[in-house]
PDB file of C-alpha atoms and ligand atoms in Angstrom:
ATOM      1  CA  UNK A   1      -3.182  -1.929  45.423  1.00 90.00           C
ATOM      2  CA  UNK A   2      -6.240  -1.165  47.748  1.00 94.00           C
ATOM      3  CA  UNK A   3      -8.000  -4.051  49.395  1.00 96.00           C
ATOM      4  CA  UNK A   4     -11.197  -2.973  47.464  1.00 97.00           C
ATOM      5  CA  UNK A   5      -9.366  -3.194  44.049  1.00 97.00           C
ATOM      6  CA  UNK A   6      -7.744  -6.540  44.999  1.00 97.00           C
ATOM      7  CA  UNK A   7     -11.288  -7.834  45.917  1.00 97.00           C
ATOM      8  CA  UNK A   8     -12.759  -6.669  42.571  1.00 97.00           C
ATOM      9  CA  UNK A   9      -9.816  -8.165  40.579  1.00 97.00           C
ATOM     10  CA  UNK A  10     -10.116 -11.534  42.457  1.00 97.00           C
ATOM     11  CA  UNK A  11     -13.713 -11.880  41.142  1.00 97.00           C
ATOM     12  CA  UNK A  12     -12.788 -11.694  37.408  1.00 97.00           C
ATOM     13  CA  UNK A  13     -12.698 -15.279  36.179  1.00 97.00           C
ATOM     14  CA  UNK A  14     -14.699 -15.562  32.916  1.00 97.00           C
ATOM     15  CA  UNK A  15     -14.191 -18.157  30.206  1.00 98.00           C
ATOM     16  CA  UNK A  16     -12.307 -15.823  27.884  1.00 98.00           C
ATOM     17  CA  UNK A  17      -8.761 -14.944  29.179  1.00 98.00           C
ATOM     18  CA  UNK A  18      -8.432 -11.889  26.876  1.00 98.00           C
ATOM     19  CA  UNK A  19     -11.797 -10.370  28.254  1.00 98.00           C
ATOM     20  CA  UNK A  20     -10.489 -11.082  31.705  1.00 98.00           C
ATOM     21  CA  UNK A  21      -7.166  -9.353  30.985  1.00 98.00           C
ATOM     22  CA  UNK A  22      -8.887  -6.361  29.444  1.00 98.00           C
ATOM     23  CA  UNK A  23     -11.475  -5.861  32.149  1.00 98.00           C
ATOM     24  CA  UNK A  24      -8.876  -6.293  34.857  1.00 98.00           C
ATOM     25  CA  UNK A  25      -6.681  -3.604  33.316  1.00 98.00           C
ATOM     26  CA  UNK A  26      -9.670  -1.291  32.798  1.00 98.00           C
ATOM     27  CA  UNK A  27     -10.776  -1.625  36.403  1.00 98.00           C
ATOM     28  CA  UNK A  28      -7.305  -1.106  37.728  1.00 98.00           C
ATOM     29  CA  UNK A  29      -6.898   2.093  35.663  1.00 98.00           C
ATOM     30  CA  UNK A  30     -10.290   3.415  36.763  1.00 98.00           C
ATOM     31  CA  UNK A  31      -9.544   2.761  40.409  1.00 98.00           C
ATOM     32  CA  UNK A  32      -6.257   4.650  40.008  1.00 97.00           C
ATOM     33  CA  UNK A  33      -8.224   7.431  38.287  1.00 98.00           C
ATOM     34  CA  UNK A  34     -10.575   7.585  41.245  1.00 98.00           C
ATOM     35  CA  UNK A  35      -7.678   7.601  43.778  1.00 97.00           C
ATOM     36  CA  UNK A  36      -5.922  10.336  41.841  1.00 98.00           C
ATOM     37  CA  UNK A  37      -8.904  12.692  41.113  1.00 98.00           C
ATOM     38  CA  UNK A  38     -10.996  11.940  44.222  1.00 98.00           C
ATOM     39  CA  UNK A  39     -14.425  12.788  42.544  1.00 98.00           C
ATOM     40  CA  UNK A  40     -17.357  13.720  44.633  1.00 98.00           C
ATOM     41  CA  UNK A  41     -20.457  11.539  44.262  1.00 98.00           C
ATOM     42  CA  UNK A  42     -22.036  14.341  42.372  1.00 98.00           C
ATOM     43  CA  UNK A  43     -19.078  14.527  39.906  1.00 98.00           C
ATOM     44  CA  UNK A  44     -19.062  10.715  39.526  1.00 98.00           C
ATOM     45  CA  UNK A  45     -22.815  10.748  38.524  1.00 98.00           C
ATOM     46  CA  UNK A  46     -22.250  13.767  36.193  1.00 97.00           C
ATOM     47  CA  UNK A  47     -19.631  11.553  34.428  1.00 97.00           C
ATOM     48  CA  UNK A  48     -22.134   8.642  34.097  1.00 98.00           C
ATOM     49  CA  UNK A  49     -24.821  10.979  32.853  1.00 98.00           C
ATOM     50  CA  UNK A  50     -22.391  12.235  30.183  1.00 98.00           C
ATOM     51  CA  UNK A  51     -21.946   8.709  28.955  1.00 98.00           C
ATOM     52  CA  UNK A  52     -25.677   8.207  28.928  1.00 98.00           C
ATOM     53  CA  UNK A  53     -26.044  11.368  26.800  1.00 98.00           C
ATOM     54  CA  UNK A  54     -23.340  10.127  24.529  1.00 97.00           C
ATOM     55  CA  UNK A  55     -25.215   6.945  23.934  1.00 97.00           C
ATOM     56  CA  UNK A  56     -28.498   8.761  23.273  1.00 96.00           C
ATOM     57  CA  UNK A  57     -26.751  10.778  20.441  1.00 94.00           C
ATOM     58  CA  UNK A  58     -25.836   7.611  18.645  1.00 92.00           C
ATOM     59  CA  UNK A  59     -27.821   6.466  15.555  1.00 88.00           C
ATOM     60  CA  UNK A  60     -27.090   4.231  12.673  1.00 82.00           C
ATOM     61  CA  UNK A  61     -25.487   7.219  10.858  1.00 75.00           C
ATOM     62  CA  UNK A  62     -23.655   8.708  13.780  1.00 84.00           C
ATOM     63  CA  UNK A  63     -21.512   7.260  16.576  1.00 89.00           C
ATOM     64  CA  UNK A  64     -20.694   9.840  19.264  1.00 94.00           C
ATOM     65  CA  UNK A  65     -18.532   7.362  21.150  1.00 95.00           C
ATOM     66  CA  UNK A  66     -16.271   7.154  18.103  1.00 92.00           C
ATOM     67  CA  UNK A  67     -16.093  10.990  17.993  1.00 92.00           C
ATOM     68  CA  UNK A  68     -15.127  10.991  21.683  1.00 95.00           C
ATOM     69  CA  UNK A  69     -12.544   8.299  20.995  1.00 95.00           C
ATOM     70  CA  UNK A  70     -11.180  10.420  18.121  1.00 93.00           C
ATOM     71  CA  UNK A  71     -11.060  13.613  20.254  1.00 94.00           C
ATOM     72  CA  UNK A  72      -9.149  11.919  23.097  1.00 95.00           C
ATOM     73  CA  UNK A  73      -6.492  10.594  20.766  1.00 95.00           C
ATOM     74  CA  UNK A  74      -7.622   7.018  21.616  1.00 96.00           C
ATOM     75  CA  UNK A  75      -8.537   6.040  18.003  1.00 94.00           C
ATOM     76  CA  UNK A  76      -5.017   7.066  16.855  1.00 94.00           C
ATOM     77  CA  UNK A  77      -3.463   5.154  19.860  1.00 95.00           C
ATOM     78  CA  UNK A  78      -5.204   1.978  18.842  1.00 94.00           C
ATOM     79  CA  UNK A  79      -4.272   2.507  15.247  1.00 92.00           C
ATOM     80  CA  UNK A  80      -0.646   2.981  16.246  1.00 91.00           C
ATOM     81  CA  UNK A  81      -0.370  -0.237  18.298  1.00 91.00           C
ATOM     82  CA  UNK A  82      -1.804  -2.168  15.294  1.00 89.00           C
ATOM     83  CA  UNK A  83       0.161  -0.905  12.542  1.00 87.00           C
ATOM     84  CA  UNK A  84       3.919  -1.491  13.050  1.00 86.00           C
ATOM     85  CA  UNK A  85       5.919  -1.982   9.959  1.00 89.00           C
ATOM     86  CA  UNK A  86       9.105  -1.240   8.092  1.00 91.00           C
ATOM     87  CA  UNK A  87      10.476   2.260   8.444  1.00 88.00           C
ATOM     88  CA  UNK A  88       9.567   3.262   4.842  1.00 92.00           C
ATOM     89  CA  UNK A  89       6.052   2.113   4.965  1.00 96.00           C
ATOM     90  CA  UNK A  90       3.185   4.702   4.502  1.00 97.00           C
ATOM     91  CA  UNK A  91       1.869   5.251   8.054  1.00 96.00           C
ATOM     92  CA  UNK A  92      -1.710   4.487   8.791  1.00 96.00           C
ATOM     93  CA  UNK A  93      -4.115   7.027  10.159  1.00 96.00           C
ATOM     94  CA  UNK A  94      -7.693   6.864  11.550  1.00 93.00           C
ATOM     95  CA  UNK A  95     -10.613   6.066   9.223  1.00 92.00           C
ATOM     96  CA  UNK A  96     -13.023   8.628  10.574  1.00 88.00           C
ATOM     97  CA  UNK A  97     -16.821   8.301  10.356  1.00 85.00           C
ATOM     98  CA  UNK A  98     -17.324   9.323   6.750  1.00 88.00           C
ATOM     99  CA  UNK A  99     -16.312   6.343   4.647  1.00 91.00           C
ATOM    100  CA  UNK A 100     -19.060   4.940   2.393  1.00 91.00           C
ATOM    101  CA  UNK A 101     -19.085   2.892  -0.738  1.00 93.00           C
ATOM    102  CA  UNK A 102     -17.474   4.836  -3.620  1.00 95.00           C
ATOM    103  CA  UNK A 103     -18.296   4.624  -7.343  1.00 96.00           C
ATOM    104  CA  UNK A 104     -15.641   2.798  -9.496  1.00 98.00           C
ATOM    105  CA  UNK A 105     -13.845   5.403 -11.686  1.00 98.00           C
ATOM    106  CA  UNK A 106     -11.237   5.297 -14.446  1.00 98.00           C
ATOM    107  CA  UNK A 107      -7.681   6.750 -13.872  1.00 97.00           C
ATOM    108  CA  UNK A 108      -7.911  10.505 -14.430  1.00 96.00           C
ATOM    109  CA  UNK A 109     -11.537  10.891 -13.647  1.00 97.00           C
ATOM    110  CA  UNK A 110     -12.903  13.747 -11.806  1.00 96.00           C
ATOM    111  CA  UNK A 111     -14.244  12.709  -8.358  1.00 97.00           C
ATOM    112  CA  UNK A 112     -15.813  16.112  -7.931  1.00 95.00           C
ATOM    113  CA  UNK A 113     -19.000  16.016  -9.968  1.00 92.00           C
ATOM    114  CA  UNK A 114     -21.085  18.803  -8.279  1.00 90.00           C
ATOM    115  CA  UNK A 115     -21.082  22.635  -8.371  1.00 91.00           C
ATOM    116  CA  UNK A 116     -18.096  22.678  -5.950  1.00 91.00           C
ATOM    117  CA  UNK A 117     -16.005  22.019  -8.989  1.00 91.00           C
ATOM    118  CA  UNK A 118     -16.614  25.537 -10.232  1.00 91.00           C
ATOM    119  CA  UNK A 119     -15.809  27.018  -6.830  1.00 92.00           C
ATOM    120  CA  UNK A 120     -12.871  25.016  -5.664  1.00 92.00           C
ATOM    121  CA  UNK A 121      -9.163  25.002  -6.610  1.00 94.00           C
ATOM    122  CA  UNK A 122      -8.722  22.364  -9.412  1.00 95.00           C
ATOM    123  CA  UNK A 123      -6.299  19.719  -8.185  1.00 96.00           C
ATOM    124  CA  UNK A 124      -4.662  16.674  -9.693  1.00 97.00           C
ATOM    125  CA  UNK A 125      -3.726  14.046  -7.213  1.00 97.00           C
ATOM    126  CA  UNK A 126      -1.383  11.207  -8.328  1.00 97.00           C
ATOM    127  CA  UNK A 127       1.088   8.759  -7.125  1.00 97.00           C
ATOM    128  CA  UNK A 128       2.062   5.065  -7.153  1.00 98.00           C
ATOM    129  CA  UNK A 129       1.153   2.169  -4.939  1.00 98.00           C
ATOM    130  CA  UNK A 130       4.353   0.328  -4.085  1.00 98.00           C
ATOM    131  CA  UNK A 131       5.573  -2.481  -1.870  1.00 96.00           C
ATOM    132  CA  UNK A 132       7.931  -1.283   0.784  1.00 94.00           C
ATOM    133  CA  UNK A 133      10.787  -2.601  -1.427  1.00 92.00           C
ATOM    134  CA  UNK A 134       9.783  -0.199  -4.117  1.00 95.00           C
ATOM    135  CA  UNK A 135       8.028  -2.710  -6.468  1.00 96.00           C
ATOM    136  CA  UNK A 136       5.025  -1.185  -8.131  1.00 98.00           C
ATOM    137  CA  UNK A 137       1.830  -2.793  -7.258  1.00 98.00           C
ATOM    138  CA  UNK A 138      -0.488  -3.260 -10.336  1.00 98.00           C
ATOM    139  CA  UNK A 139      -4.208  -3.741  -9.779  1.00 98.00           C
ATOM    140  CA  UNK A 140      -4.125  -2.167  -6.290  1.00 98.00           C
ATOM    141  CA  UNK A 141      -7.524  -0.630  -5.357  1.00 98.00           C
ATOM    142  CA  UNK A 142      -7.423   3.039  -4.043  1.00 98.00           C
ATOM    143  CA  UNK A 143     -10.603   4.087  -2.365  1.00 98.00           C
ATOM    144  CA  UNK A 144     -10.705   7.927  -1.897  1.00 97.00           C
ATOM    145  CA  UNK A 145     -13.022  10.178  -0.042  1.00 97.00           C
ATOM    146  CA  UNK A 146     -12.966  13.853   0.779  1.00 97.00           C
ATOM    147  CA  UNK A 147     -15.013  16.771   1.933  1.00 94.00           C
ATOM    148  CA  UNK A 148     -16.004  19.544  -0.494  1.00 93.00           C
ATOM    149  CA  UNK A 149     -14.824  23.267  -0.286  1.00 90.00           C
ATOM    150  CA  UNK A 150     -17.300  23.985   2.513  1.00 90.00           C
ATOM    151  CA  UNK A 151     -16.018  21.055   4.579  1.00 90.00           C
ATOM    152  CA  UNK A 152     -18.971  18.602   3.998  1.00 91.00           C
ATOM    153  CA  UNK A 153     -19.071  15.069   2.838  1.00 93.00           C
ATOM    154  CA  UNK A 154     -21.848  13.832   0.471  1.00 92.00           C
ATOM    155  CA  UNK A 155     -23.304  11.833   3.366  1.00 88.00           C
ATOM    156  CA  UNK A 156     -23.714  14.936   5.493  1.00 86.00           C
ATOM    157  CA  UNK A 157     -25.000  17.293   2.688  1.00 87.00           C
ATOM    158  CA  UNK A 158     -28.181  16.804   0.868  1.00 89.00           C
ATOM    159  CA  UNK A 159     -27.112  19.194  -1.930  1.00 90.00           C
ATOM    160  CA  UNK A 160     -24.292  16.663  -3.013  1.00 91.00           C
ATOM    161  CA  UNK A 161     -25.067  13.562  -5.056  1.00 93.00           C
ATOM    162  CA  UNK A 162     -24.142  10.275  -3.402  1.00 93.00           C
ATOM    163  CA  UNK A 163     -20.645   9.341  -4.390  1.00 95.00           C
ATOM    164  CA  UNK A 164     -19.549  12.818  -4.940  1.00 96.00           C
ATOM    165  CA  UNK A 165     -15.868  13.386  -3.961  1.00 97.00           C
ATOM    166  CA  UNK A 166     -15.402   9.668  -3.729  1.00 97.00           C
ATOM    167  CA  UNK A 167     -13.750   7.237  -6.036  1.00 97.00           C
ATOM    168  CA  UNK A 168     -12.528   3.687  -6.473  1.00 98.00           C
ATOM    169  CA  UNK A 169      -9.450   3.538  -8.622  1.00 98.00           C
ATOM    170  CA  UNK A 170      -7.372   0.547  -9.802  1.00 98.00           C
ATOM    171  CA  UNK A 171      -3.663   1.172 -10.333  1.00 98.00           C
ATOM    172  CA  UNK A 172      -2.128   0.542 -13.825  1.00 97.00           C
ATOM    173  CA  UNK A 173       0.859  -1.710 -14.711  1.00 97.00           C
ATOM    174  CA  UNK A 174       3.292   0.895 -13.101  1.00 97.00           C
ATOM    175  CA  UNK A 175       1.271   1.035  -9.816  1.00 98.00           C
ATOM    176  CA  UNK A 176       0.076   4.498 -10.852  1.00 98.00           C
ATOM    177  CA  UNK A 177      -3.245   6.125  -9.802  1.00 98.00           C
ATOM    178  CA  UNK A 178      -4.422   9.602 -10.527  1.00 97.00           C
ATOM    179  CA  UNK A 179      -7.516  11.492 -10.355  1.00 97.00           C
ATOM    180  CA  UNK A 180      -8.888  15.140 -10.646  1.00 97.00           C
ATOM    181  CA  UNK A 181     -10.682  16.942  -7.835  1.00 97.00           C
ATOM    182  CA  UNK A 182     -10.888  20.145  -5.964  1.00 96.00           C
ATOM    183  CA  UNK A 183      -8.525  21.061  -2.958  1.00 94.00           C
ATOM    184  CA  UNK A 184     -10.120  19.701   0.170  1.00 93.00           C
ATOM    185  CA  UNK A 185     -10.773  22.212   3.012  1.00 92.00           C
ATOM    186  CA  UNK A 186     -10.422  22.075   6.687  1.00 94.00           C
ATOM    187  CA  UNK A 187     -13.674  21.328   8.681  1.00 94.00           C
ATOM    188  CA  UNK A 188     -15.071  21.049  12.129  1.00 94.00           C
ATOM    189  CA  UNK A 189     -16.141  17.815  13.597  1.00 92.00           C
ATOM    190  CA  UNK A 190     -19.839  17.730  14.821  1.00 91.00           C
ATOM    191  CA  UNK A 191     -20.140  19.805  17.965  1.00 94.00           C
ATOM    192  CA  UNK A 192     -23.906  19.460  18.664  1.00 94.00           C
ATOM    193  CA  UNK A 193     -23.398  16.368  20.962  1.00 95.00           C
ATOM    194  CA  UNK A 194     -21.355  15.371  24.008  1.00 97.00           C
ATOM    195  CA  UNK A 195     -18.306  15.553  21.821  1.00 95.00           C
ATOM    196  CA  UNK A 196     -18.766  19.265  21.476  1.00 96.00           C
ATOM    197  CA  UNK A 197     -19.544  19.647  25.101  1.00 97.00           C
ATOM    198  CA  UNK A 198     -16.129  18.031  25.959  1.00 96.00           C
ATOM    199  CA  UNK A 199     -14.285  20.211  23.445  1.00 96.00           C
ATOM    200  CA  UNK A 200     -15.869  23.416  24.907  1.00 96.00           C
ATOM    201  CA  UNK A 201     -15.149  22.251  28.527  1.00 96.00           C
ATOM    202  CA  UNK A 202     -11.423  21.686  27.794  1.00 95.00           C
ATOM    203  CA  UNK A 203     -10.973  24.786  25.700  1.00 96.00           C
ATOM    204  CA  UNK A 204     -10.252  22.941  22.375  1.00 96.00           C
ATOM    205  CA  UNK A 205     -11.304  23.852  18.883  1.00 97.00           C
ATOM    206  CA  UNK A 206     -13.233  21.301  16.622  1.00 97.00           C
ATOM    207  CA  UNK A 207     -11.260  21.734  13.498  1.00 97.00           C
ATOM    208  CA  UNK A 208      -9.562  19.065  11.362  1.00 96.00           C
ATOM    209  CA  UNK A 209      -6.914  20.114   8.821  1.00 97.00           C
ATOM    210  CA  UNK A 210      -7.680  19.744   5.241  1.00 96.00           C
ATOM    211  CA  UNK A 211      -7.160  16.098   4.085  1.00 97.00           C
ATOM    212  CA  UNK A 212      -8.008  13.273   1.636  1.00 97.00           C
ATOM    213  CA  UNK A 213      -8.904   9.831   3.030  1.00 98.00           C
ATOM    214  CA  UNK A 214      -7.338   6.714   1.453  1.00 98.00           C
ATOM    215  CA  UNK A 215      -8.161   3.091   1.940  1.00 98.00           C
ATOM    216  CA  UNK A 216      -5.665   1.040  -0.226  1.00 98.00           C
ATOM    217  CA  UNK A 217      -5.839  -2.704  -0.813  1.00 98.00           C
ATOM    218  CA  UNK A 218      -3.595  -5.000  -2.877  1.00 98.00           C
ATOM    219  CA  UNK A 219      -3.007  -8.720  -2.965  1.00 95.00           C
ATOM    220  CA  UNK A 220      -0.467 -10.057  -0.541  1.00 95.00           C
ATOM    221  CA  UNK A 221      -0.315  -6.793   1.420  1.00 96.00           C
ATOM    222  CA  UNK A 222      -1.841  -5.380   4.606  1.00 95.00           C
ATOM    223  CA  UNK A 223      -4.651  -3.032   3.677  1.00 96.00           C
ATOM    224  CA  UNK A 224      -3.851   0.595   4.596  1.00 97.00           C
ATOM    225  CA  UNK A 225      -6.313   3.303   5.843  1.00 97.00           C
ATOM    226  CA  UNK A 226      -4.623   6.705   5.935  1.00 97.00           C
ATOM    227  CA  UNK A 227      -4.909  10.343   5.214  1.00 96.00           C
ATOM    228  CA  UNK A 228      -2.961  12.850   3.080  1.00 98.00           C
ATOM    229  CA  UNK A 229      -2.746  16.321   4.603  1.00 98.00           C
ATOM    230  CA  UNK A 230      -2.005  19.532   2.917  1.00 97.00           C
ATOM    231  CA  UNK A 231       1.115  21.496   4.039  1.00 96.00           C
ATOM    232  CA  UNK A 232       0.490  25.023   5.371  1.00 94.00           C
ATOM    233  CA  UNK A 233      -2.992  24.064   6.984  1.00 96.00           C
ATOM    234  CA  UNK A 234      -3.307  26.124  10.184  1.00 96.00           C
ATOM    235  CA  UNK A 235      -4.749  23.067  12.021  1.00 97.00           C
ATOM    236  CA  UNK A 236      -1.943  20.588  11.273  1.00 97.00           C
ATOM    237  CA  UNK A 237      -0.512  21.094  14.756  1.00 96.00           C
ATOM    238  CA  UNK A 238      -3.811  20.780  16.638  1.00 96.00           C
ATOM    239  CA  UNK A 239      -6.034  18.268  14.594  1.00 97.00           C
ATOM    240  CA  UNK A 240      -9.196  17.609  16.561  1.00 95.00           C
ATOM    241  CA  UNK A 241      -8.703  13.821  15.855  1.00 94.00           C
ATOM    242  CA  UNK A 242      -4.985  13.708  16.394  1.00 95.00           C
ATOM    243  CA  UNK A 243      -4.483  11.880  13.110  1.00 96.00           C
ATOM    244  CA  UNK A 244      -1.733  13.993  11.552  1.00 97.00           C
ATOM    245  CA  UNK A 245       1.672  12.280  10.969  1.00 96.00           C
ATOM    246  CA  UNK A 246       4.538  14.260   9.409  1.00 95.00           C
ATOM    247  CA  UNK A 247       5.080  11.637   6.631  1.00 96.00           C
ATOM    248  CA  UNK A 248       1.492  12.189   5.513  1.00 97.00           C
ATOM    249  CA  UNK A 249       1.686  15.875   4.826  1.00 98.00           C
ATOM    250  CA  UNK A 250       2.164  16.982   1.218  1.00 97.00           C
ATOM    251  CA  UNK A 251       2.785  20.475  -0.385  1.00 96.00           C
ATOM    252  CA  UNK A 252       0.439  21.237  -3.223  1.00 95.00           C
ATOM    253  CA  UNK A 253       2.565  22.487  -6.175  1.00 95.00           C
ATOM    254  CA  UNK A 254       1.529  24.492  -9.154  1.00 94.00           C
ATOM    255  CA  UNK A 255       0.344  22.020 -11.761  1.00 91.00           C
ATOM    256  CA  UNK A 256       2.880  21.254 -14.386  1.00 88.00           C
ATOM    257  CA  UNK A 257       2.360  17.681 -15.633  1.00 77.00           C
ATOM    258  CA  UNK A 258       0.516  16.241 -18.656  1.00 83.00           C
ATOM    259  CA  UNK A 259      -2.790  15.713 -16.851  1.00 90.00           C
ATOM    260  CA  UNK A 260      -5.212  17.231 -19.441  1.00 87.00           C
ATOM    261  CA  UNK A 261      -6.150  20.291 -17.300  1.00 91.00           C
ATOM    262  CA  UNK A 262      -7.399  23.554 -18.750  1.00 87.00           C
ATOM    263  CA  UNK A 263      -6.189  26.605 -16.777  1.00 89.00           C
ATOM    264  CA  UNK A 264      -4.144  26.700 -13.536  1.00 93.00           C
ATOM    265  CA  UNK A 265      -4.342  23.908 -11.139  1.00 96.00           C
ATOM    266  CA  UNK A 266      -2.496  22.343  -8.273  1.00 96.00           C
ATOM    267  CA  UNK A 267      -0.868  19.002  -8.112  1.00 96.00           C
ATOM    268  CA  UNK A 268      -0.511  16.687  -5.023  1.00 97.00           C
ATOM    269  CA  UNK A 269       1.782  13.663  -5.314  1.00 97.00           C
ATOM    270  CA  UNK A 270       1.375  10.919  -2.854  1.00 98.00           C
ATOM    271  CA  UNK A 271       3.026   7.488  -3.148  1.00 98.00           C
ATOM    272  CA  UNK A 272       1.613   4.658  -0.934  1.00 98.00           C
ATOM    273  CA  UNK A 273       3.885   1.984   0.264  1.00 97.00           C
ATOM    274  CA  UNK A 274       2.108  -1.175   1.678  1.00 97.00           C
ATOM    275  CA  UNK A 275       3.385  -3.626   4.116  1.00 95.00           C
ATOM    276  CA  UNK A 276       3.554  -7.287   2.881  1.00 94.00           C
ATOM    277  CA  UNK A 277       1.321  -9.659   4.744  1.00 93.00           C
ATOM    278  CA  UNK A 278       3.001 -11.598   7.355  1.00 87.00           C
ATOM    279  CA  UNK A 279       5.553  -8.845   8.085  1.00 86.00           C
ATOM    280  CA  UNK A 280       6.598  -8.864  11.759  1.00 80.00           C
ATOM    281  CA  UNK A 281       9.297  -7.023  13.607  1.00 74.00           C
ATOM    282  CA  UNK A 282      10.848 -10.432  14.610  1.00 71.00           C
ATOM    283  CA  UNK A 283      11.018 -11.591  11.013  1.00 73.00           C
ATOM    284  CA  UNK A 284      12.428  -8.274   9.774  1.00 71.00           C
ATOM    285  CA  UNK A 285      15.118  -8.126  12.542  1.00 72.00           C
ATOM    286  CA  UNK A 286      15.946 -11.698  13.478  1.00 70.00           C
ATOM    287  CA  UNK A 287      17.920 -11.694  16.716  1.00 66.00           C
TER     288      UNK A 287
HETATM  289 FE1  FE2 B   1     -12.319  13.560   6.840  1.00 94.56          FE
END
């Protein structure tokens, strides 16, 4: 440790021990970063100006810092350290910036209510919400959102009605949920801000693989925010938000069930296993 860093750390003595801990760790890592990369004063100021520009991009509807956090894998890293659970739980994944209140819908309803329904691949999505021991969870609430076939959410696209491609479903006595939609498509994250500047600077594409977002809640269980991804997507290995986990990838199959569909369609099956409240590694594996 340099004398300078030792001096900075010695001055951290606020009333909240957690704040002291976090600031001390951040300062230590930043000093190590400066030691390692040896930025010139001009480079350091350029870095600060980049953060100022990032702040200027932020509005109530857009948070460029969250985008940067996603693009650097940091949102996923925070998600990972907060969502340990049994081996068979459904893994969590980042929420992303496009959640908004969804209309309540009945099991089997279409969540696609706009013209994209004529253009897209008709798709039935179904599965069960279960406890990690396999018990079906009746009355669980499944909150869904997805982009349309051109990769836009209703909140980004004036041509879509509010609530299009969103839905709030309640599972039946067997824990089943199902709905009809169109196949989601891959899409680019916004690139007109500092997030885009960063991506171009490091030679990285802005694409996210096709996915549906899930937020699942049930009494007595830890709420789960996750994605389901479609197998075969060219961006699964290089998601701009680093949110893909192998257990969340599903192969769309040719539709075959009794889902009331006319004509050909695809089927995606995705069971969700929730972690009971109070689960800890120590309780699950007592020494
Ligand atoms: Fe998304």
